[in-house]
JSON list of C-alpha atoms in Angstrom, two decimals:
[
{"chain": "A", "resi": 8, "resn": "GLY", "atom": "CA", "xyz": [-23.69, -6.34, 18.02]},
{"chain": "A", "resi": 9, "resn": "GLU", "atom": "CA", "xyz": [-24.96, -9.54, 16.51]},
{"chain": "A", "resi": 10, "resn": "VAL", "atom": "CA", "xyz": [-22.61, -11.06, 13.94]},
{"chain": "A", "resi": 11, "resn": "PHE", "atom": "CA", "xyz": [-23.99, -12.61, 10.74]},
{"chain": "A", "resi": 12, "resn": "PRO", "atom": "CA", "xyz": [-22.24, -14.40, 7.87]},
{"chain": "A", "resi": 13, "resn": "SER", "atom": "CA", "xyz": [-22.98, -12.86, 4.46]},
{"chain": "A", "resi": 14, "resn": "TRP", "atom": "CA", "xyz": [-25.61, -15.45, 3.47]},
{"chain": "A", "resi": 15, "resn": "ARG", "atom": "CA", "xyz": [-27.57, -14.98, 6.71]},
{"chain": "A", "resi": 16, "resn": "TRP", "atom": "CA", "xyz": [-27.35, -11.17, 6.46]},
{"chain": "A", "resi": 17, "resn": "SER", "atom": "CA", "xyz": [-28.83, -11.35, 2.95]},
{"chain": "A", "resi": 18, "resn": "GLU", "atom": "CA", "xyz": [-31.63, -13.64, 4.14]},
{"chain": "A", "resi": 19, "resn": "LYS", "atom": "CA", "xyz": [-32.42, -11.26, 7.01]},
{"chain": "A", "resi": 20, "resn": "ASN", "atom": "CA", "xyz": [-32.55, -8.21, 4.74]},
{"chain": "A", "resi": 21, "resn": "ASP", "atom": "CA", "xyz": [-34.65, -10.04, 2.14]},
{"chain": "A", "resi": 22, "resn": "SER", "atom": "CA", "xyz": [-37.12, -10.96, 4.88]},
{"chain": "A", "resi": 23, "resn": "ILE", "atom": "CA", "xyz": [-37.29, -7.35, 6.09]},
{"chain": "A", "resi": 24, "resn": "THR", "atom": "CA", "xyz": [-37.88, -6.11, 2.53]},
{"chain": "A", "resi": 25, "resn": "GLN", "atom": "CA", "xyz": [-40.66, -8.66, 1.95]},
{"chain": "A", "resi": 26, "resn": "THR", "atom": "CA", "xyz": [-42.35, -7.72, 5.24]},
{"chain": "A", "resi": 27, "resn": "GLN", "atom": "CA", "xyz": [-42.13, -4.00, 4.42]},
{"chain": "A", "resi": 28, "resn": "LYS", "atom": "CA", "xyz": [-43.80, -4.66, 1.05]},
{"chain": "A", "resi": 29, "resn": "LEU", "atom": "CA", "xyz": [-46.47, -6.81, 2.69]},
{"chain": "A", "resi": 30, "resn": "ILE", "atom": "CA", "xyz": [-47.46, -4.06, 5.14]},
{"chain": "A", "resi": 31, "resn": "ASN", "atom": "CA", "xyz": [-46.89, -1.29, 2.58]},
{"chain": "A", "resi": 32, "resn": "LEU", "atom": "CA", "xyz": [-44.03, 0.32, 4.52]},
{"chain": "A", "resi": 33, "resn": "GLN", "atom": "CA", "xyz": [-41.53, 2.21, 2.38]},
{"chain": "A", "resi": 34, "resn": "PRO", "atom": "CA", "xyz": [-38.83, 3.74, 4.60]},
{"chain": "A", "resi": 35, "resn": "LEU", "atom": "CA", "xyz": [-37.15, 6.79, 3.10]},
{"chain": "A", "resi": 36, "resn": "LEU", "atom": "CA", "xyz": [-33.72, 5.64, 4.27]},
{"chain": "A", "resi": 37, "resn": "PRO", "atom": "CA", "xyz": [-32.35, 2.15, 4.92]},
{"chain": "A", "resi": 38, "resn": "ASP", "atom": "CA", "xyz": [-31.13, 0.98, 8.31]},
{"chain": "A", "resi": 39, "resn": "PHE", "atom": "CA", "xyz": [-27.49, 1.96, 8.89]},
{"chain": "A", "resi": 40, "resn": "TYR", "atom": "CA", "xyz": [-26.92, 0.16, 12.19]},
{"chain": "A", "resi": 41, "resn": "ASN", "atom": "CA", "xyz": [-24.42, -2.24, 10.69]},
{"chain": "A", "resi": 42, "resn": "MET", "atom": "CA", "xyz": [-20.73, -2.58, 9.97]},
{"chain": "A", "resi": 43, "resn": "THR", "atom": "CA", "xyz": [-18.65, -5.22, 8.25]},
{"chain": "A", "resi": 44, "resn": "LEU", "atom": "CA", "xyz": [-15.68, -7.25, 9.38]},
{"chain": "A", "resi": 45, "resn": "GLU", "atom": "CA", "xyz": [-13.50, -8.63, 6.61]},
{"chain": "A", "resi": 46, "resn": "ARG", "atom": "CA", "xyz": [-11.19, -11.59, 7.14]},
{"chain": "A", "resi": 47, "resn": "PRO", "atom": "CA", "xyz": [-8.17, -11.15, 4.81]},
{"chain": "A", "resi": 48, "resn": "ARG", "atom": "CA", "xyz": [-7.70, -13.41, 1.82]},
{"chain": "A", "resi": 49, "resn": "ASN", "atom": "CA", "xyz": [-4.39, -14.71, 3.21]},
{"chain": "A", "resi": 50, "resn": "ASP", "atom": "CA", "xyz": [-6.05, -15.92, 6.44]},
{"chain": "A", "resi": 51, "resn": "PRO", "atom": "CA", "xyz": [-5.63, -19.72, 6.78]},
{"chain": "A", "resi": 52, "resn": "ARG", "atom": "CA", "xyz": [-9.43, -20.00, 7.23]},
{"chain": "A", "resi": 53, "resn": "GLY", "atom": "CA", "xyz": [-9.98, -18.19, 3.92]},
{"chain": "A", "resi": 54, "resn": "PHE", "atom": "CA", "xyz": [-11.62, -14.91, 3.03]},
{"chain": "A", "resi": 55, "resn": "GLY", "atom": "CA", "xyz": [-14.73, -14.03, 4.96]},
{"chain": "A", "resi": 56, "resn": "LEU", "atom": "CA", "xyz": [-17.12, -11.14, 5.28]},
{"chain": "A", "resi": 57, "resn": "LEU", "atom": "CA", "xyz": [-19.20, -10.77, 8.43]},
{"chain": "A", "resi": 58, "resn": "PHE", "atom": "CA", "xyz": [-21.91, -8.22, 9.14]},
{"chain": "A", "resi": 59, "resn": "VAL", "atom": "CA", "xyz": [-22.28, -6.72, 12.61]},
{"chain": "A", "resi": 60, "resn": "ASP", "atom": "CA", "xyz": [-25.82, -5.55, 13.37]},
{"chain": "A", "resi": 61, "resn": "ALA", "atom": "CA", "xyz": [-25.98, -3.07, 16.26]},
{"chain": "A", "resi": 62, "resn": "SER", "atom": "CA", "xyz": [-29.72, -2.40, 16.01]},
{"chain": "A", "resi": 63, "resn": "ARG", "atom": "CA", "xyz": [-30.63, -4.65, 18.95]},
{"chain": "A", "resi": 64, "resn": "LYS", "atom": "CA", "xyz": [-27.44, -5.78, 20.69]},
{"chain": "A", "resi": 65, "resn": "ALA", "atom": "CA", "xyz": [-24.72, -3.19, 20.93]},
{"chain": "A", "resi": 66, "resn": "SER", "atom": "CA", "xyz": [-22.27, -1.29, 23.05]},
{"chain": "A", "resi": 67, "resn": "MET", "atom": "CA", "xyz": [-22.20, 2.41, 23.88]},
{"chain": "A", "resi": 68, "resn": "GLY", "atom": "CA", "xyz": [-20.45, 3.08, 20.57]},
{"chain": "A", "resi": 69, "resn": "SER", "atom": "CA", "xyz": [-23.60, 2.38, 18.57]},
{"chain": "A", "resi": 70, "resn": "SER", "atom": "CA", "xyz": [-25.29, 5.42, 20.13]},
{"chain": "A", "resi": 71, "resn": "LEU", "atom": "CA", "xyz": [-22.62, 7.91, 19.03]},
{"chain": "A", "resi": 72, "resn": "SER", "atom": "CA", "xyz": [-23.75, 10.64, 16.67]},
{"chain": "A", "resi": 73, "resn": "HIS", "atom": "CA", "xyz": [-22.35, 11.20, 13.19]},
{"chain": "A", "resi": 74, "resn": "SER", "atom": "CA", "xyz": [-20.00, 14.09, 12.41]},
{"chain": "A", "resi": 75, "resn": "CYS", "atom": "CA", "xyz": [-18.24, 15.07, 9.21]},
{"chain": "A", "resi": 76, "resn": "ASN", "atom": "CA", "xyz": [-15.36, 16.11, 11.52]},
{"chain": "A", "resi": 77, "resn": "PRO", "atom": "CA", "xyz": [-15.43, 13.17, 13.96]},
{"chain": "A", "resi": 78, "resn": "SER", "atom": "CA", "xyz": [-13.64, 12.82, 17.27]},
{"chain": "A", "resi": 79, "resn": "CYS", "atom": "CA", "xyz": [-13.53, 9.00, 16.98]},
{"chain": "A", "resi": 80, "resn": "GLU", "atom": "CA", "xyz": [-13.12, 6.26, 14.42]},
{"chain": "A", "resi": 81, "resn": "VAL", "atom": "CA", "xyz": [-13.91, 2.58, 14.30]},
{"chain": "A", "resi": 82, "resn": "LYS", "atom": "CA", "xyz": [-11.04, 0.15, 13.79]},
{"chain": "A", "resi": 83, "resn": "VAL", "atom": "CA", "xyz": [-11.12, -3.58, 13.24]},
{"chain": "A", "resi": 84, "resn": "VAL", "atom": "CA", "xyz": [-8.82, -5.30, 15.73]},
{"chain": "A", "resi": 85, "resn": "SER", "atom": "CA", "xyz": [-7.84, -8.91, 16.18]},
{"chain": "A", "resi": 86, "resn": "THR", "atom": "CA", "xyz": [-7.35, -10.38, 19.63]},
{"chain": "A", "resi": 87, "resn": "GLY", "atom": "CA", "xyz": [-6.47, -14.04, 19.91]},
{"chain": "A", "resi": 88, "resn": "GLY", "atom": "CA", "xyz": [-7.65, -14.60, 16.33]},
{"chain": "A", "resi": 89, "resn": "ARG", "atom": "CA", "xyz": [-11.06, -13.01, 16.98]},
{"chain": "A", "resi": 90, "resn": "LEU", "atom": "CA", "xyz": [-12.07, -9.90, 15.05]},
{"chain": "A", "resi": 91, "resn": "SER", "atom": "CA", "xyz": [-13.84, -7.09, 16.86]},
{"chain": "A", "resi": 92, "resn": "LEU", "atom": "CA", "xyz": [-14.62, -3.42, 16.41]},
{"chain": "A", "resi": 93, "resn": "ALA", "atom": "CA", "xyz": [-12.89, -0.83, 18.57]},
{"chain": "A", "resi": 94, "resn": "MET", "atom": "CA", "xyz": [-13.84, 2.83, 18.91]},
{"chain": "A", "resi": 95, "resn": "THR", "atom": "CA", "xyz": [-10.76, 5.06, 19.29]},
{"chain": "A", "resi": 96, "resn": "THR", "atom": "CA", "xyz": [-10.29, 8.81, 19.40]},
{"chain": "A", "resi": 97, "resn": "VAL", "atom": "CA", "xyz": [-8.59, 10.49, 16.43]},
{"chain": "A", "resi": 98, "resn": "ARG", "atom": "CA", "xyz": [-7.28, 13.48, 18.39]},
{"chain": "A", "resi": 99, "resn": "ALA", "atom": "CA", "xyz": [-6.98, 14.86, 21.90]},
{"chain": "A", "resi": 100, "resn": "LEU", "atom": "CA", "xyz": [-10.42, 15.73, 23.26]},
{"chain": "A", "resi": 101, "resn": "GLU", "atom": "CA", "xyz": [-11.60, 18.50, 25.54]},
{"chain": "A", "resi": 102, "resn": "VAL", "atom": "CA", "xyz": [-13.42, 17.58, 28.75]},
{"chain": "A", "resi": 103, "resn": "GLY", "atom": "CA", "xyz": [-17.10, 17.26, 27.91]},
{"chain": "A", "resi": 104, "resn": "GLU", "atom": "CA", "xyz": [-16.54, 17.13, 24.13]},
{"chain": "A", "resi": 105, "resn": "GLU", "atom": "CA", "xyz": [-19.05, 14.90, 22.34]},
{"chain": "A", "resi": 106, "resn": "LEU", "atom": "CA", "xyz": [-17.82, 11.56, 21.02]},
{"chain": "A", "resi": 107, "resn": "THR", "atom": "CA", "xyz": [-18.74, 11.28, 17.34]},
{"chain": "A", "resi": 108, "resn": "PHE", "atom": "CA", "xyz": [-17.72, 9.28, 14.30]},
{"chain": "A", "resi": 109, "resn": "ASP", "atom": "CA", "xyz": [-18.30, 9.38, 10.54]},
{"chain": "A", "resi": 110, "resn": "TYR", "atom": "CA", "xyz": [-20.86, 6.66, 9.82]},
{"chain": "A", "resi": 111, "resn": "GLY", "atom": "CA", "xyz": [-19.03, 5.94, 6.57]},
{"chain": "A", "resi": 112, "resn": "ALA", "atom": "CA", "xyz": [-22.19, 4.66, 4.88]},
{"chain": "A", "resi": 113, "resn": "VAL", "atom": "CA", "xyz": [-22.23, 4.91, 1.09]},
{"chain": "A", "resi": 114, "resn": "THR", "atom": "CA", "xyz": [-25.15, 5.23, -1.32]},
{"chain": "A", "resi": 115, "resn": "ASP", "atom": "CA", "xyz": [-25.48, 5.42, -5.08]},
{"chain": "A", "resi": 116, "resn": "SER", "atom": "CA", "xyz": [-28.93, 7.01, -4.78]},
{"chain": "A", "resi": 117, "resn": "LEU", "atom": "CA", "xyz": [-28.97, 10.79, -5.05]},
{"chain": "A", "resi": 118, "resn": "THR", "atom": "CA", "xyz": [-32.43, 10.87, -3.41]},
{"chain": "A", "resi": 119, "resn": "GLU", "atom": "CA", "xyz": [-31.17, 8.81, -0.47]},
{"chain": "A", "resi": 120, "resn": "TYR", "atom": "CA", "xyz": [-28.05, 10.99, -0.16]},
{"chain": "A", "resi": 121, "resn": "GLN", "atom": "CA", "xyz": [-30.10, 14.20, -0.13]},
{"chain": "A", "resi": 122, "resn": "SER", "atom": "CA", "xyz": [-32.60, 12.76, 2.38]},
{"chain": "A", "resi": 123, "resn": "ALA", "atom": "CA", "xyz": [-29.89, 11.81, 4.89]},
{"chain": "A", "resi": 124, "resn": "ILE", "atom": "CA", "xyz": [-29.44, 15.36, 6.20]},
{"chain": "A", "resi": 125, "resn": "CYS", "atom": "CA", "xyz": [-26.43, 15.88, 8.44]},
{"chain": "A", "resi": 126, "resn": "LEU", "atom": "CA", "xyz": [-26.83, 18.13, 11.46]},
{"chain": "A", "resi": 127, "resn": "CYS", "atom": "CA", "xyz": [-23.24, 17.98, 12.76]},
{"chain": "A", "resi": 128, "resn": "GLY", "atom": "CA", "xyz": [-22.60, 21.72, 12.34]},
{"chain": "A", "resi": 129, "resn": "SER", "atom": "CA", "xyz": [-18.95, 21.18, 11.39]},
{"chain": "A", "resi": 130, "resn": "PRO", "atom": "CA", "xyz": [-17.38, 23.78, 9.05]},
{"chain": "A", "resi": 131, "resn": "ARG", "atom": "CA", "xyz": [-16.42, 20.76, 6.90]},
{"chain": "A", "resi": 132, "resn": "CYS", "atom": "CA", "xyz": [-19.98, 19.35, 6.87]},
{"chain": "A", "resi": 133, "resn": "ARG", "atom": "CA", "xyz": [-20.84, 17.70, 3.55]},
{"chain": "A", "resi": 134, "resn": "GLY", "atom": "CA", "xyz": [-24.59, 18.12, 4.21]},
{"chain": "A", "resi": 135, "resn": "SER", "atom": "CA", "xyz": [-25.37, 14.39, 4.43]},
{"chain": "A", "resi": 136, "resn": "TYR", "atom": "CA", "xyz": [-24.31, 11.65, 6.80]},
{"chain": "A", "resi": 137, "resn": "LEU", "atom": "CA", "xyz": [-23.92, 9.43, 3.73]},
{"chain": "A", "resi": 138, "resn": "HIS", "atom": "CA", "xyz": [-21.14, 9.41, 1.15]},
{"chain": "A", "resi": 139, "resn": "PHE", "atom": "CA", "xyz": [-22.43, 9.63, -2.43]},
{"chain": "A", "resi": 140, "resn": "CYS", "atom": "CA", "xyz": [-20.85, 7.35, -5.00]},
{"chain": "A", "resi": 141, "resn": "LYS", "atom": "CA", "xyz": [-22.25, 6.81, -8.49]},
{"chain": "A", "resi": 142, "resn": "ALA", "atom": "CA", "xyz": [-22.96, 3.20, -9.43]},
{"chain": "A", "resi": 143, "resn": "GLU", "atom": "CA", "xyz": [-20.13, 3.07, -12.01]},
{"chain": "A", "resi": 144, "resn": "HIS", "atom": "CA", "xyz": [-17.59, 3.59, -9.19]},
{"chain": "A", "resi": 145, "resn": "TYR", "atom": "CA", "xyz": [-18.49, 0.13, -7.83]},
{"chain": "A", "resi": 146, "resn": "GLU", "atom": "CA", "xyz": [-17.41, -1.62, -11.05]}
]
């Protein structure tokens, strides 16, 4: 995916929001094709937060479906001082088993949460591919 520093990610999203208002487009759900990479505070280069946008440039991993009982997970790895995202399995898989992961996206909007219907079919399905967290939990 494309990597953006926090300030550029905010500019990009502000521009998208302004354009959507200009053409009277109100999507029901926001775009979830992004992940974050966090450089630790003790890194000699200082703390940093980068956004990875997989909506246009991405690997095969960006096309995996969500599951509340996933077969894979995304891990942040460092190779030669460079951060990247790696998709790894969380258990032994059967031949032909679908590769899935929990999108891990969080919302504080009940409407958004209820609109993001999960179709994974897992016995542990929470009914939404989002995690619901009330605003006060962010404080």
